[in-house]
Tab-separated table of C-alpha atoms in Angstrom:
chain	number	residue	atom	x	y	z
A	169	UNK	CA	41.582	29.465	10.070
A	170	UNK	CA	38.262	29.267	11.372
A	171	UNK	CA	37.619	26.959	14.469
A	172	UNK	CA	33.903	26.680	14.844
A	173	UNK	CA	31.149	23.107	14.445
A	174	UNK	CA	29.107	23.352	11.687
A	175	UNK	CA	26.589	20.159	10.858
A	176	UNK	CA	26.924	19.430	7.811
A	177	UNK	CA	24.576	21.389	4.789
A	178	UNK	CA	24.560	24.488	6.587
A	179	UNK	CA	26.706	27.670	6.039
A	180	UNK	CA	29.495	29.406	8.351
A	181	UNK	CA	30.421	32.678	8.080
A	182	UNK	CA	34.224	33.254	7.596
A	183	UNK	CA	35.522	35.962	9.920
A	184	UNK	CA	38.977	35.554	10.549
A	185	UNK	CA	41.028	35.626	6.845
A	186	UNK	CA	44.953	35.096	6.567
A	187	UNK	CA	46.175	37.227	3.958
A	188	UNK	CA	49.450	36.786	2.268
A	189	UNK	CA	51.002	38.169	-1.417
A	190	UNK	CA	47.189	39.776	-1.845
A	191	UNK	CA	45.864	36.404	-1.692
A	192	UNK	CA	42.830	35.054	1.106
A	193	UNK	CA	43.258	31.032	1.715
A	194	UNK	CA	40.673	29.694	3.895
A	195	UNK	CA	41.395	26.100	5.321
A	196	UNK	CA	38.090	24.123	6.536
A	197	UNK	CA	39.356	22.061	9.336
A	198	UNK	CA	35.356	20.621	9.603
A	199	UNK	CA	34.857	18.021	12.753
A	200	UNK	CA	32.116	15.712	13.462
A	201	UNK	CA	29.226	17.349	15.346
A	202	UNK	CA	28.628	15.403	18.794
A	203	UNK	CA	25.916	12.778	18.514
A	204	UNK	CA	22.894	12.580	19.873
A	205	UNK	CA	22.713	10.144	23.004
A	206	UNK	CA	19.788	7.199	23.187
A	207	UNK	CA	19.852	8.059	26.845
A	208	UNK	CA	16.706	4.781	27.598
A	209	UNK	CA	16.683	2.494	24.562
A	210	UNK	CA	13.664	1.165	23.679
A	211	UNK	CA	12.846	-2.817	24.325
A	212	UNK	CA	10.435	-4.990	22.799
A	213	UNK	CA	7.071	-5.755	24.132
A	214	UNK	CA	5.237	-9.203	24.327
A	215	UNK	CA	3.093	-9.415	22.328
A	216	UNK	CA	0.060	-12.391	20.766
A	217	UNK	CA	-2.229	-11.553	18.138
A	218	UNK	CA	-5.367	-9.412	19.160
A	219	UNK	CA	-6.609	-8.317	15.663
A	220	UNK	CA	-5.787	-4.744	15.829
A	221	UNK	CA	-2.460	-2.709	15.421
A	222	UNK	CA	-0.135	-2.888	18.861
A	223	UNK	CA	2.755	-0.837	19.502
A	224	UNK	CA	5.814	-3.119	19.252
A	225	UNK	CA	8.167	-1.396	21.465
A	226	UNK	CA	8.345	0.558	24.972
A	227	UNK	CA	9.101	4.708	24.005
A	228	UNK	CA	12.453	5.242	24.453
A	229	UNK	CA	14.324	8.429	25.554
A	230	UNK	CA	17.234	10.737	23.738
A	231	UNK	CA	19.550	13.473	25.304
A	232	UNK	CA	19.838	16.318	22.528
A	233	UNK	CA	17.773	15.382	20.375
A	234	UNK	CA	14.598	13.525	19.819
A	235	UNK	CA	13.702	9.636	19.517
A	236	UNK	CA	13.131	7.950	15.736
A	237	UNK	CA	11.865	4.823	14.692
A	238	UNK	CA	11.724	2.708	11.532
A	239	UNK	CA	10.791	-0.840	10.314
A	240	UNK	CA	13.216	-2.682	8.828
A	241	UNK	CA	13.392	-6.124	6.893
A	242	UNK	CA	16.113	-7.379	9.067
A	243	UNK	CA	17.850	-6.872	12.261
A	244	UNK	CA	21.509	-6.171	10.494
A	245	UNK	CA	20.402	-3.786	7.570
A	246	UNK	CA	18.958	-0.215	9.182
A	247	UNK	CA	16.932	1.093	6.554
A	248	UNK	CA	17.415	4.563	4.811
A	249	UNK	CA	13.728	5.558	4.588
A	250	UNK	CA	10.635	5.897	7.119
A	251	UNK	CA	11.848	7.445	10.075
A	252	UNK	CA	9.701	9.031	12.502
A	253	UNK	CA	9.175	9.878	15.978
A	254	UNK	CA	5.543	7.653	16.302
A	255	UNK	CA	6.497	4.025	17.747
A	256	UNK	CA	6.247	1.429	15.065
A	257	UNK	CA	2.884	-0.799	15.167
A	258	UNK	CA	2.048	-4.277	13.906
A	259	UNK	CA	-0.806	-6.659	13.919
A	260	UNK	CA	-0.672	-9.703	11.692
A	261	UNK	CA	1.422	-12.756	14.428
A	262	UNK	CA	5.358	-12.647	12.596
A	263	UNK	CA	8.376	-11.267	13.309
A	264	UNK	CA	9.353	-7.367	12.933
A	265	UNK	CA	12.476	-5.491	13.212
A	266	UNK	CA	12.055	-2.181	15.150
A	267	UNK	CA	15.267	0.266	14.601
A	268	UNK	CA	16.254	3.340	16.382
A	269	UNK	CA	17.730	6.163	16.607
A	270	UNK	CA	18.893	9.790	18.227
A	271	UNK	CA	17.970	12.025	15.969
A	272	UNK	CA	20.518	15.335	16.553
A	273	UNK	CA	19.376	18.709	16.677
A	274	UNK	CA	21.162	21.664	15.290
A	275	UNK	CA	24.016	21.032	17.509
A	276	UNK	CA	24.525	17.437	17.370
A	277	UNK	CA	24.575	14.694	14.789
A	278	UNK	CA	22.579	11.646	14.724
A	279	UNK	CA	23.518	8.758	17.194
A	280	UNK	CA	24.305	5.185	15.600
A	281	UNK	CA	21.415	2.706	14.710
A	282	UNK	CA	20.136	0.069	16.280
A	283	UNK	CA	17.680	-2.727	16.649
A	284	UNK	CA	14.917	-4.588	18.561
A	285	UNK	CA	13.553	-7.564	17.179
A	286	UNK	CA	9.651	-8.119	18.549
A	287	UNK	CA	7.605	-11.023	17.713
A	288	UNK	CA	3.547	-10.877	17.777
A	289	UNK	CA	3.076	-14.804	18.995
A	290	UNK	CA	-0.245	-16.824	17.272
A	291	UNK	CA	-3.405	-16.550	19.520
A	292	UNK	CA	-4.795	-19.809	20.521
A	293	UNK	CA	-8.106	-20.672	18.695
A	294	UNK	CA	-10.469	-23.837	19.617
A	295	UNK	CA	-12.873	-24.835	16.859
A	296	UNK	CA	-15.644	-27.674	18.191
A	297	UNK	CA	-17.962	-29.612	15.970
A	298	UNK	CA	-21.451	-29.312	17.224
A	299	UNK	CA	-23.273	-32.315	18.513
A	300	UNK	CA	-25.725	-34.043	15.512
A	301	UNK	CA	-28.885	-36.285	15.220
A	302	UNK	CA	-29.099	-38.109	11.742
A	303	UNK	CA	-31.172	-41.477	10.851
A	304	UNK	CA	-29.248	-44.196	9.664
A	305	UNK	CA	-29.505	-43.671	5.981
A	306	UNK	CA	-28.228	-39.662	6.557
A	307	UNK	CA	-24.492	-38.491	6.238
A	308	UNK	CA	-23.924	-35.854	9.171
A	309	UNK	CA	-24.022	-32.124	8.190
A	310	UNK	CA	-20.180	-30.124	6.970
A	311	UNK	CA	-19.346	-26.770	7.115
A	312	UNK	CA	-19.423	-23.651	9.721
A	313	UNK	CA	-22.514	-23.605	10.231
A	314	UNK	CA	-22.275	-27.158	12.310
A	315	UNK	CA	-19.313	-25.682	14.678
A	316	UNK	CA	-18.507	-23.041	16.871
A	317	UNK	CA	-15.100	-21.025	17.055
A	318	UNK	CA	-13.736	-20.037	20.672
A	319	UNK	CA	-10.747	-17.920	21.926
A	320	UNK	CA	-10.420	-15.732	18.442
A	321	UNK	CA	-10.129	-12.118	18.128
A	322	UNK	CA	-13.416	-9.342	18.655
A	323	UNK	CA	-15.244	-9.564	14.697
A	324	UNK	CA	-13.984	-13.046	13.966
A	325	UNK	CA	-15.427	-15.907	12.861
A	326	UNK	CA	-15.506	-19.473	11.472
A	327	UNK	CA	-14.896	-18.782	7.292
A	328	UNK	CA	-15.301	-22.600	7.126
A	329	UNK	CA	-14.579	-26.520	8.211
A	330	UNK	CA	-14.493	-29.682	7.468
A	331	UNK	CA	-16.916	-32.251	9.756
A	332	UNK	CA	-16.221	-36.035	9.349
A	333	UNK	CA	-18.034	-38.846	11.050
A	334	UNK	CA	-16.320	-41.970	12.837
A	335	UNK	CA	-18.704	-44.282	14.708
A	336	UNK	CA	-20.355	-41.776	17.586
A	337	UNK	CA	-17.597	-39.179	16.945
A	338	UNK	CA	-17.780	-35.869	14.867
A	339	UNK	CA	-14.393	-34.708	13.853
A	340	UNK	CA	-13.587	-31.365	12.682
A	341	UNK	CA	-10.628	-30.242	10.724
A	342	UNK	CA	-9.094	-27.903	7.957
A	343	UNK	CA	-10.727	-24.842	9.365
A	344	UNK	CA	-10.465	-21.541	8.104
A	345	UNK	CA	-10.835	-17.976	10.061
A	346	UNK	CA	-11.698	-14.736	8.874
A	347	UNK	CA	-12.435	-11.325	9.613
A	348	UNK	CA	-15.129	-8.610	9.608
A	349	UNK	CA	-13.815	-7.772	6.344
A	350	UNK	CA	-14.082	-11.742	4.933
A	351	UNK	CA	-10.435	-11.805	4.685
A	352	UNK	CA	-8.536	-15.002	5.869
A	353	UNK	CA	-6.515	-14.720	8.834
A	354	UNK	CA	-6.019	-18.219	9.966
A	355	UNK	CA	-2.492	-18.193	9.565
A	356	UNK	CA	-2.337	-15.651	13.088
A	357	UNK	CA	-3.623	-18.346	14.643
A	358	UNK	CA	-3.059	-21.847	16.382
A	359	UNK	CA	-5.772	-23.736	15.691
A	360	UNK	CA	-6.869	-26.719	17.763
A	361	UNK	CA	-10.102	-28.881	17.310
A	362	UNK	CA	-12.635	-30.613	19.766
A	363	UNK	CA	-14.813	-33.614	18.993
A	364	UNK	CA	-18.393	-33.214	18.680
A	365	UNK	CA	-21.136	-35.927	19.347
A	366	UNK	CA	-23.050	-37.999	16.867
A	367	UNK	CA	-26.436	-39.977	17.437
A	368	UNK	CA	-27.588	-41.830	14.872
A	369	UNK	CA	-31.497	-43.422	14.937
A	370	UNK	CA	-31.592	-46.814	13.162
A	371	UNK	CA	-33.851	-48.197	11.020
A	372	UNK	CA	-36.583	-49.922	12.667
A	373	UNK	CA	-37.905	-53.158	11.563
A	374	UNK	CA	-42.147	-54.017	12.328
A	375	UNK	CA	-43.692	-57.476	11.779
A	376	UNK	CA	-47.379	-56.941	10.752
A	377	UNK	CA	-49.965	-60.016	10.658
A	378	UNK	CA	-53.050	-59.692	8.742
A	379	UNK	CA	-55.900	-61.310	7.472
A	380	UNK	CA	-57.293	-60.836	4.462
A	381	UNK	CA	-61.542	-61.516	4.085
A	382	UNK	CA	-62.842	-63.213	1.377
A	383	UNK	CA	-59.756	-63.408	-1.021
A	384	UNK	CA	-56.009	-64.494	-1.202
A	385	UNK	CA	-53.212	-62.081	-0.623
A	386	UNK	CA	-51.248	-62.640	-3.693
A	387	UNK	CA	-47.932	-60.009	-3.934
A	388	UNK	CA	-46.855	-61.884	-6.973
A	389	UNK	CA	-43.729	-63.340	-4.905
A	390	UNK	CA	-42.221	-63.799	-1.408
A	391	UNK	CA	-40.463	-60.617	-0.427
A	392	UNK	CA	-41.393	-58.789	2.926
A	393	UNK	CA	-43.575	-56.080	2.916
């Protein structure tokens, strides 16, 4: 019997034999390596939407072994793939599930997995219509080129909007963000809207009196000219 900790898929050399009727039985009595310990476990970060990729957790610390990280789809299922020692990132505003682990060395096993579940909150976005001059007969002007966007990430801007008109009030709505790229990222947002101005010139109405020399005026009826 041989009395020594192997991890499991390496070899062992077999030095003490028992010996009896010409015949060598060996007897693996194997035991579980000792685990890795997550000696500082890592915690999530907070976090709102910037536009680029954030780390989503603080770097946590192992005894025997080294830290590993992995995203997972949920916080009860560890997942079997994508483990490394780089701290997982994220960028789009949602909900991710960091796991964790102490990876063993050649003495020790891995420790037991576990989770941190980090959110990247919406950043707070403020689109305002800008103030118009129209004559009465005009409809005011739609679209981004009659707003201005506020509070969004470095590289975005206004993809488009909707400007309506009540009384002296221009009202946007259903606006749309993008990226440098022209890719829509409204939905990391909160967007909130801000009234612009509208002036409006009426129609103005002249009374002319002539006199017309040596003739009648004759417009063939009696509408105003």
């Amino acid at each position: 019997i041989v009395d020594v900790i192997v991890l499991p898929g390496n070899d062992c050399d077999i030095n003490n034999q028992y010996v009896k009727n010409g015949v060598i039985t060996v007897v693996a009595a194997w035991k579980d390596a000792p685990a890795a310990t997550v000696k500082t476990a890592p915690k999530e970060k907070t976090l709102t939407y910037t536009g680029n990729a954030m780390d989503l957790v603080t770097a946590g610390e192992a005894t025997d072994g080294e830290m590993q990280y992995a995203l997972g789809n949920d916080a009860t299922n560890a997942p079997a793939t994508g483990w490394s020692k780089s701290i997982p990132q994220g960028n789009d505003a949602k909900t991710y599930y960091v796991w964790y682990r102490a990876a063993g060395d050649k003495d020790h096993s891995n420790s037991a997995k576990n989770c941190v579940t980090v959110k990247i909150e919406k950043a707070n976005a403020l689109v305002t219509a800008d103030a118009q001059t129209v004559k009465e007969s005009e409809d005011p002007k739609s679209g981004k080129d009659y707003a201005s966007l506020t509070g969004a990430a470095s590289g975005h801007s206004l993809g488009n909007v909707t400007i309506t008109s009540d009384g002296k009030k221009l009202s946007p709505s259903e606006a749309t963000i993008v990226n440098d790229n022209g890719e829509d990222v409204t939905a990391n947002y909160n967007v909130s809207y801000s009234s612009g101005t509208l002036t409006v010139i009426p129609k103005t109405s002249v009374k002319v009196t002539f006199i017309v020399a040596n003739g009648e005026w004759d417009n063939g009826g009696s509408d105003d000219i």
